[in-house]
PDB file of N, CA and C in Angstrom:
ATOM      1  N   MET A 244      66.435  53.716  31.193  1.00 75.00           N
ATOM      2  CA  MET A 244      66.569  53.815  29.758  1.00 75.00           C
ATOM      3  C   MET A 244      68.028  54.151  29.440  1.00 75.00           C
ATOM      4  N   GLY A 245      68.621  53.410  28.545  1.00 88.00           N
ATOM      5  CA  GLY A 245      70.021  53.580  28.211  1.00 88.00           C
ATOM      6  C   GLY A 245      70.242  54.580  27.092  1.00 88.00           C
ATOM      7  N   MET A 246      71.502  54.842  26.842  1.00 90.00           N
ATOM      8  CA  MET A 246      71.905  55.757  25.768  1.00 90.00           C
ATOM      9  C   MET A 246      72.440  54.956  24.601  1.00 90.00           C
ATOM     10  N   THR A 247      72.282  55.501  23.423  1.00 95.00           N
ATOM     11  CA  THR A 247      72.947  54.919  22.263  1.00 95.00           C
ATOM     12  C   THR A 247      74.412  55.330  22.301  1.00 95.00           C
ATOM     13  N   VAL A 248      75.222  54.672  21.490  1.00 93.00           N
ATOM     14  CA  VAL A 248      76.640  55.017  21.418  1.00 93.00           C
ATOM     15  C   VAL A 248      76.804  56.462  20.962  1.00 93.00           C
ATOM     16  N   LYS A 249      75.990  56.876  20.013  1.00 94.00           N
ATOM     17  CA  LYS A 249      76.067  58.249  19.504  1.00 94.00           C
ATOM     18  C   LYS A 249      75.719  59.257  20.605  1.00 94.00           C
ATOM     19  N   GLN A 250      74.711  58.968  21.392  1.00 96.00           N
ATOM     20  CA  GLN A 250      74.336  59.849  22.498  1.00 96.00           C
ATOM     21  C   GLN A 250      75.438  59.897  23.549  1.00 96.00           C
ATOM     22  N   PHE A 251      76.014  58.752  23.852  1.00 94.00           N
ATOM     23  CA  PHE A 251      77.092  58.685  24.840  1.00 94.00           C
ATOM     24  C   PHE A 251      78.291  59.495  24.370  1.00 94.00           C
ATOM     25  N   ASN A 252      78.675  59.306  23.113  1.00 95.00           N
ATOM     26  CA  ASN A 252      79.812  60.066  22.578  1.00 95.00           C
ATOM     27  C   ASN A 252      79.525  61.565  22.572  1.00 95.00           C
ATOM     28  N   GLY A 253      78.293  61.955  22.292  1.00 96.00           N
ATOM     29  CA  GLY A 253      77.918  63.365  22.351  1.00 96.00           C
ATOM     30  C   GLY A 253      78.070  63.924  23.756  1.00 96.00           C
ATOM     31  N   PHE A 254      77.663  63.141  24.730  1.00 96.00           N
ATOM     32  CA  PHE A 254      77.811  63.551  26.126  1.00 96.00           C
ATOM     33  C   PHE A 254      79.289  63.698  26.490  1.00 96.00           C
ATOM     34  N   ILE A 255      80.108  62.729  26.087  1.00 97.00           N
ATOM     35  CA  ILE A 255      81.542  62.783  26.370  1.00 97.00           C
ATOM     36  C   ILE A 255      82.160  64.022  25.730  1.00 97.00           C
ATOM     37  N   LEU A 256      81.780  64.319  24.482  1.00 97.00           N
ATOM     38  CA  LEU A 256      82.298  65.513  23.806  1.00 97.00           C
ATOM     39  C   LEU A 256      81.925  66.786  24.553  1.00 97.00           C
ATOM     40  N   PHE A 257      80.691  66.841  25.040  1.00 97.00           N
ATOM     41  CA  PHE A 257      80.211  67.998  25.791  1.00 97.00           C
ATOM     42  C   PHE A 257      81.057  68.207  27.047  1.00 97.00           C
ATOM     43  N   VAL A 258      81.279  67.136  27.796  1.00 97.00           N
ATOM     44  CA  VAL A 258      82.068  67.212  29.030  1.00 97.00           C
ATOM     45  C   VAL A 258      83.529  67.543  28.713  1.00 97.00           C
ATOM     46  N   LEU A 259      84.081  66.885  27.709  1.00 98.00           N
ATOM     47  CA  LEU A 259      85.475  67.111  27.339  1.00 98.00           C
ATOM     48  C   LEU A 259      85.711  68.555  26.911  1.00 98.00           C
ATOM     49  N   ASP A 260      84.803  69.110  26.156  1.00 98.00           N
ATOM     50  CA  ASP A 260      84.932  70.505  25.725  1.00 98.00           C
ATOM     51  C   ASP A 260      84.994  71.444  26.927  1.00 98.00           C
ATOM     52  N   ASP A 261      84.138  71.216  27.906  1.00 97.00           N
ATOM     53  CA  ASP A 261      84.150  72.052  29.109  1.00 97.00           C
ATOM     54  C   ASP A 261      85.451  71.892  29.898  1.00 97.00           C
ATOM     55  N   ILE A 262      85.929  70.659  30.006  1.00 98.00           N
ATOM     56  CA  ILE A 262      87.173  70.417  30.733  1.00 98.00           C
ATOM     57  C   ILE A 262      88.337  71.111  30.044  1.00 98.00           C
ATOM     58  N   LEU A 263      88.405  71.015  28.723  1.00 98.00           N
ATOM     59  CA  LEU A 263      89.496  71.659  27.991  1.00 98.00           C
ATOM     60  C   LEU A 263      89.458  73.180  28.158  1.00 98.00           C
ATOM     61  N   GLU A 264      88.267  73.739  28.210  1.00 98.00           N
ATOM     62  CA  GLU A 264      88.126  75.183  28.432  1.00 98.00           C
ATOM     63  C   GLU A 264      88.651  75.572  29.816  1.00 98.00           C
ATOM     64  N   ILE A 265      88.350  74.767  30.810  1.00 97.00           N
ATOM     65  CA  ILE A 265      88.819  75.033  32.173  1.00 97.00           C
ATOM     66  C   ILE A 265      90.333  74.870  32.260  1.00 97.00           C
ATOM     67  N   LEU A 266      90.868  73.845  31.586  1.00 97.00           N
ATOM     68  CA  LEU A 266      92.312  73.611  31.619  1.00 97.00           C
ATOM     69  C   LEU A 266      93.102  74.810  31.105  1.00 97.00           C
ATOM     70  N   GLU A 267      92.556  75.511  30.110  1.00 97.00           N
ATOM     71  CA  GLU A 267      93.243  76.686  29.570  1.00 97.00           C
ATOM     72  C   GLU A 267      93.412  77.781  30.612  1.00 97.00           C
ATOM     73  N   LYS A 268      92.508  77.830  31.581  1.00 96.00           N
ATOM     74  CA  LYS A 268      92.507  78.913  32.564  1.00 96.00           C
ATOM     75  C   LYS A 268      93.189  78.539  33.878  1.00 96.00           C
ATOM     76  N   LEU A 269      93.429  77.259  34.097  1.00 96.00           N
ATOM     77  CA  LEU A 269      94.024  76.824  35.360  1.00 96.00           C
ATOM     78  C   LEU A 269      95.527  77.066  35.370  1.00 96.00           C
ATOM     79  N   PRO A 270      96.043  77.498  36.504  1.00 96.00           N
ATOM     80  CA  PRO A 270      97.506  77.596  36.631  1.00 96.00           C
ATOM     81  C   PRO A 270      98.093  76.185  36.753  1.00 96.00           C
ATOM     82  N   GLU A 271      99.372  76.069  36.484  1.00 97.00           N
ATOM     83  CA  GLU A 271     100.046  74.779  36.605  1.00 97.00           C
ATOM     84  C   GLU A 271      99.944  74.284  38.049  1.00 97.00           C
ATOM     85  N   GLY A 272      99.791  72.989  38.197  1.00 96.00           N
ATOM     86  CA  GLY A 272      99.716  72.410  39.528  1.00 96.00           C
ATOM     87  C   GLY A 272      99.071  71.041  39.486  1.00 96.00           C
ATOM     88  N   ALA A 273      98.915  70.467  40.663  1.00 97.00           N
ATOM     89  CA  ALA A 273      98.377  69.113  40.789  1.00 97.00           C
ATOM     90  C   ALA A 273      96.946  69.015  40.266  1.00 97.00           C
ATOM     91  N   GLU A 274      96.146  70.058  40.519  1.00 96.00           N
ATOM     92  CA  GLU A 274      94.763  70.041  40.065  1.00 96.00           C
ATOM     93  C   GLU A 274      94.691  70.007  38.537  1.00 96.00           C
ATOM     94  N   LYS A 275      95.536  70.793  37.899  1.00 97.00           N
ATOM     95  CA  LYS A 275      95.548  70.829  36.437  1.00 97.00           C
ATOM     96  C   LYS A 275      96.017  69.492  35.878  1.00 97.00           C
ATOM     97  N   ASP A 276      97.023  68.900  36.502  1.00 97.00           N
ATOM     98  CA  ASP A 276      97.523  67.601  36.056  1.00 97.00           C
ATOM     99  C   ASP A 276      96.434  66.532  36.144  1.00 97.00           C
ATOM    100  N   LYS A 277      95.695  66.526  37.248  1.00 97.00           N
ATOM    101  CA  LYS A 277      94.620  65.539  37.431  1.00 97.00           C
ATOM    102  C   LYS A 277      93.515  65.751  36.398  1.00 97.00           C
ATOM    103  N   LEU A 278      93.129  66.992  36.181  1.00 97.00           N
ATOM    104  CA  LEU A 278      92.075  67.275  35.214  1.00 97.00           C
ATOM    105  C   LEU A 278      92.528  66.931  33.798  1.00 97.00           C
ATOM    106  N   GLN A 279      93.816  67.097  33.509  1.00 98.00           N
ATOM    107  CA  GLN A 279      94.351  66.714  32.197  1.00 98.00           C
ATOM    108  C   GLN A 279      94.260  65.204  32.003  1.00 98.00           C
ATOM    109  N   LYS A 280      94.498  64.443  33.072  1.00 98.00           N
ATOM    110  CA  LYS A 280      94.355  62.985  32.997  1.00 98.00           C
ATOM    111  C   LYS A 280      92.920  62.597  32.671  1.00 98.00           C
ATOM    112  N   VAL A 281      91.976  63.279  33.292  1.00 98.00           N
ATOM    113  CA  VAL A 281      90.566  63.011  33.015  1.00 98.00           C
ATOM    114  C   VAL A 281      90.262  63.312  31.552  1.00 98.00           C
ATOM    115  N   ALA A 282      90.744  64.442  31.055  1.00 98.00           N
ATOM    116  CA  ALA A 282      90.525  64.812  29.658  1.00 98.00           C
ATOM    117  C   ALA A 282      91.145  63.782  28.719  1.00 98.00           C
ATOM    118  N   ASP A 283      92.341  63.329  29.030  1.00 98.00           N
ATOM    119  CA  ASP A 283      93.006  62.323  28.206  1.00 98.00           C
ATOM    120  C   ASP A 283      92.206  61.022  28.166  1.00 98.00           C
ATOM    121  N   ASN A 284      91.693  60.610  29.317  1.00 97.00           N
ATOM    122  CA  ASN A 284      90.898  59.383  29.376  1.00 97.00           C
ATOM    123  C   ASN A 284      89.593  59.517  28.593  1.00 97.00           C
ATOM    124  N   LEU A 285      88.971  60.666  28.668  1.00 97.00           N
ATOM    125  CA  LEU A 285      87.745  60.881  27.883  1.00 97.00           C
ATOM    126  C   LEU A 285      88.040  60.843  26.400  1.00 97.00           C
ATOM    127  N   GLN A 286      89.163  61.450  25.994  1.00 97.00           N
ATOM    128  CA  GLN A 286      89.542  61.438  24.585  1.00 97.00           C
ATOM    129  C   GLN A 286      89.796  60.006  24.103  1.00 97.00           C
ATOM    130  N   LYS A 287      90.453  59.204  24.930  1.00 97.00           N
ATOM    131  CA  LYS A 287      90.693  57.800  24.579  1.00 97.00           C
ATOM    132  C   LYS A 287      89.386  57.039  24.432  1.00 97.00           C
ATOM    133  N   THR A 288      88.409  57.347  25.283  1.00 94.00           N
ATOM    134  CA  THR A 288      87.111  56.704  25.204  1.00 94.00           C
ATOM    135  C   THR A 288      86.456  56.984  23.849  1.00 94.00           C
ATOM    136  N   LEU A 289      86.594  58.215  23.386  1.00 92.00           N
ATOM    137  CA  LEU A 289      86.012  58.567  22.094  1.00 92.00           C
ATOM    138  C   LEU A 289      86.716  57.860  20.938  1.00 92.00           C
ATOM    139  N   GLU A 290      88.004  57.629  21.071  1.00 93.00           N
ATOM    140  CA  GLU A 290      88.788  57.021  19.999  1.00 93.00           C
ATOM    141  C   GLU A 290      88.608  55.516  19.909  1.00 93.00           C
ATOM    142  N   ASP A 291      88.169  54.877  20.982  1.00 83.00           N
ATOM    143  CA  ASP A 291      87.979  53.414  20.978  1.00 83.00           C
ATOM    144  C   ASP A 291      86.747  52.991  20.232  1.00 83.00           C
TER     145      ASP A 291
END
C-alpha cells in the first residue's frame, strides 16, 4: 500500500525535524557535514 503525497511529505518533515535537532548538538566534523547534506536533500524534496 502506497502513501499519498501529503503522507510522504509529513514523513519527510518528521525525519527532517529530527535531523535538524541532532545537527544542533553535533560538533563540527565530517559526520555533521554529511548529515547536513541529507537535511538539505530532504528540504529540496519538500520544495519540489
